Amino acid sequence: MTVRLARATTKVRVVFLKTEPMAVRMKTKIVLLGPPGSGKGTQGEKLSEEFGYVRMSTGDMLREAVRKGTDLGIKAKGYMDSGALVPNDLIINLMKEKIASLAEGTGIIFDGFPRTVEQADALGEQIDVDLALNLDVDDEELVKRLTMRRSCPQCNAVYHLLYNKPQNERFCDKCGSVLYQRDDDKEDTVRNRLKVYRENTFPLIDYYDKKGKLVTIQGVGDINEIFDKVKKAIQ
Ligand code: ADP
Ligand code: ADP
Ligand code: ZN
C-alpha cells in the first residue's frame, strides 16, 4: 500500500491510498448517506478495493456482534430484527473506539453511520467529515433491491439475484462462503426500515448540505457508471 502525503488547505494529512494520480486531492473522511438498499455497501466496497479506504460499516459490525453473542450483539439484536435503530449511545461508543484505533489520516468510508443527528454531532466532535455522499434511489426500487439481496457472512460482499449476480447463486465470488438472505431483508421489515430512514436519517442530507459537504448522486443504473460519479465526487 502506498502512503501519500496530501496537503489540505489547513493541515497536512497522511492518506492511505493505493492509486497515484488522484491521491493528492482525495477526500479522506467520507460518509455514505442514502436509504437502505441505495448501494452504500456496493460503492463503499469498490472504493475500498480501488483506493485502500478503510470501510466502517456499523451494520456489518453489529451483525458480527450478534453472531458472536457479545454484549453489544445481545443488546442490538431486537432492534435490528424489527428494522429499528440501535440506541445512539451504543453506536456512538462503538464508533468512537473504532475510529480512535486507526492512525490519524487514514482514509475512512463510513457506511450506515451516522444515522441520526446525534450520531453526526458525535462524529463531528471526533473528526472532520470531508464529504457526505448521498445516493438517491426511490422506494420501490429499494424494496426490489433489498428483498433480492444476498450477503456474504464472511467478507460482507453483497450481491443481487438479478442485478448483480454471483457466478454461482449460492456462493460468494470473493471468498467462497455460502451466501444468505438477511432476516431484515424480508419485505415487511424492509418497509419499516425505509420509514425509520425517513424519520431519523433523511434530515442528515440537510445537515451536511448546510455544512457545504453534501454531494448527491443518482443511485439508479449501472453500478460501474455510478462508481464513476462517486470517484469524481471524492476528488
Ligand atoms: P446499502 O448498503 O445501501 O443497503 P447495498 O450496496 O447492499 O445497499 O445494495 C442493496 C442491493 O442492491 C444489493 O443486492 C446490491 O447488489 C444491489 N445494488 C447495488 N447497487 C445497485 C445498482 N446500481 N443497480 C441495481 N442493484 C444494485
Ligand atoms: P443497510 O445496509 O440495509 O442500510 P445496515 O446493515 O447498515 O443496513 O444496518 C442494519 C441494521 O443495523 C439497521 O436496521 C439498524 O438496526 C442497525 N444499525 C446499523 N447502523 C446503525 C446506526 N448507525 N445507528 C443505529 N442502528 C444502526
Ligand atoms: Zn465473501
PDB file of C-alpha atoms and ligand atoms in Angstrom, residues 35-42 141 145 149 158-160 163-164 219 221 223 226, ligand 1:
ATOM      1  CA  PRO A  35     -31.518   4.801   2.360  1.00  0.00           C
ATOM      2  CA  PRO A  36     -31.154   1.059   2.964  1.00  0.00           C
ATOM      3  CA  GLY A  37     -30.502  -0.564  -0.415  1.00  0.00           C
ATOM      4  CA  SER A  38     -29.211   2.563  -2.149  1.00  0.00           C
ATOM      5  CA  GLY A  39     -25.812   0.961  -2.794  1.00  0.00           C
ATOM      6  CA  LYS A  40     -23.683   2.233   0.109  1.00  0.00           C
ATOM      7  CA  GLY A  41     -22.105  -1.182   0.700  1.00  0.00           C
ATOM      8  CA  THR A  42     -21.604  -1.830  -3.017  1.00  0.00           C
ATOM      9  CA  GLU A 141     -36.514   0.231  -6.401  1.00  0.00           C
ATOM     10  CA  ARG A 145     -33.121  -4.491  -4.320  1.00  0.00           C
ATOM     11  CA  ARG A 149     -30.093  -9.042  -1.862  1.00  0.00           C
ATOM     12  CA  VAL A 158     -23.282  -8.079  -1.321  1.00  0.00           C
ATOM     13  CA  TYR A 159     -24.978  -9.437  -4.443  1.00  0.00           C
ATOM     14  CA  HIS A 160     -28.391  -9.235  -6.090  1.00  0.00           C
ATOM     15  CA  TYR A 163     -28.885  -7.083 -10.895  1.00  0.00           C
ATOM     16  CA  ASN A 164     -25.529  -8.173  -9.517  1.00  0.00           C
ATOM     17  CA  GLY A 219     -28.022   5.811  -7.397  1.00  0.00           C
ATOM     18  CA  GLY A 221     -28.421   2.477 -13.195  1.00  0.00           C
ATOM     19  CA  ILE A 223     -23.105   0.001 -10.776  1.00  0.00           C
ATOM     20  CA  ILE A 226     -22.455   5.157 -10.579  1.00  0.00           C
TER      21      ILE A 226
HETATM   22  P1  ADP B   1     -26.907  -0.490   1.104  1.00  0.00           P
HETATM   23  O1  ADP B   1     -25.550  -0.799   1.673  1.00  0.00           O
HETATM   24  O2  ADP B   1     -27.109   0.974   0.855  1.00  0.00           O
HETATM   25  O3  ADP B   1     -28.006  -1.090   1.913  1.00  0.00           O
HETATM   26  P2  ADP B   1     -26.211  -2.409  -0.990  1.00  0.00           P
HETATM   27  O4  ADP B   1     -24.921  -1.940  -1.555  1.00  0.00           O
HETATM   28  O5  ADP B   1     -26.179  -3.552  -0.059  1.00  0.00           O
HETATM   29  O6  ADP B   1     -27.001  -1.152  -0.330  1.00  0.00           O
HETATM   30  O7  ADP B   1     -27.185  -2.730  -2.217  1.00  0.00           O
HETATM   31  C1  ADP B   1     -28.502  -3.252  -1.996  1.00  0.00           C
HETATM   32  C2  ADP B   1     -28.808  -4.291  -3.071  1.00  0.00           C
HETATM   33  O8  ADP B   1     -28.916  -3.637  -4.334  1.00  0.00           O
HETATM   34  C3  ADP B   1     -27.747  -5.387  -3.245  1.00  0.00           C
HETATM   35  O9  ADP B   1     -28.422  -6.572  -3.588  1.00  0.00           O
HETATM   36  C4  ADP B   1     -26.887  -4.867  -4.401  1.00  0.00           C
HETATM   37  O10 ADP B   1     -26.275  -5.936  -5.140  1.00  0.00           O
HETATM   38  C5  ADP B   1     -27.926  -4.147  -5.254  1.00  0.00           C
HETATM   39  N1  ADP B   1     -27.401  -2.969  -5.962  1.00  0.00           N
HETATM   40  C6  ADP B   1     -26.452  -2.087  -5.562  1.00  0.00           C
HETATM   41  N2  ADP B   1     -26.269  -1.105  -6.488  1.00  0.00           N
HETATM   42  C7  ADP B   1     -27.158  -1.369  -7.480  1.00  0.00           C
HETATM   43  C8  ADP B   1     -27.470  -0.727  -8.739  1.00  0.00           C
HETATM   44  N3  ADP B   1     -26.857   0.395  -9.133  1.00  0.00           N
HETATM   45  N4  ADP B   1     -28.446  -1.279  -9.502  1.00  0.00           N
HETATM   46  C9  ADP B   1     -29.073  -2.408  -9.111  1.00  0.00           C
HETATM   47  N5  ADP B   1     -28.829  -3.052  -7.955  1.00  0.00           N
HETATM   48  C10 ADP B   1     -27.874  -2.546  -7.137  1.00  0.00           C
END
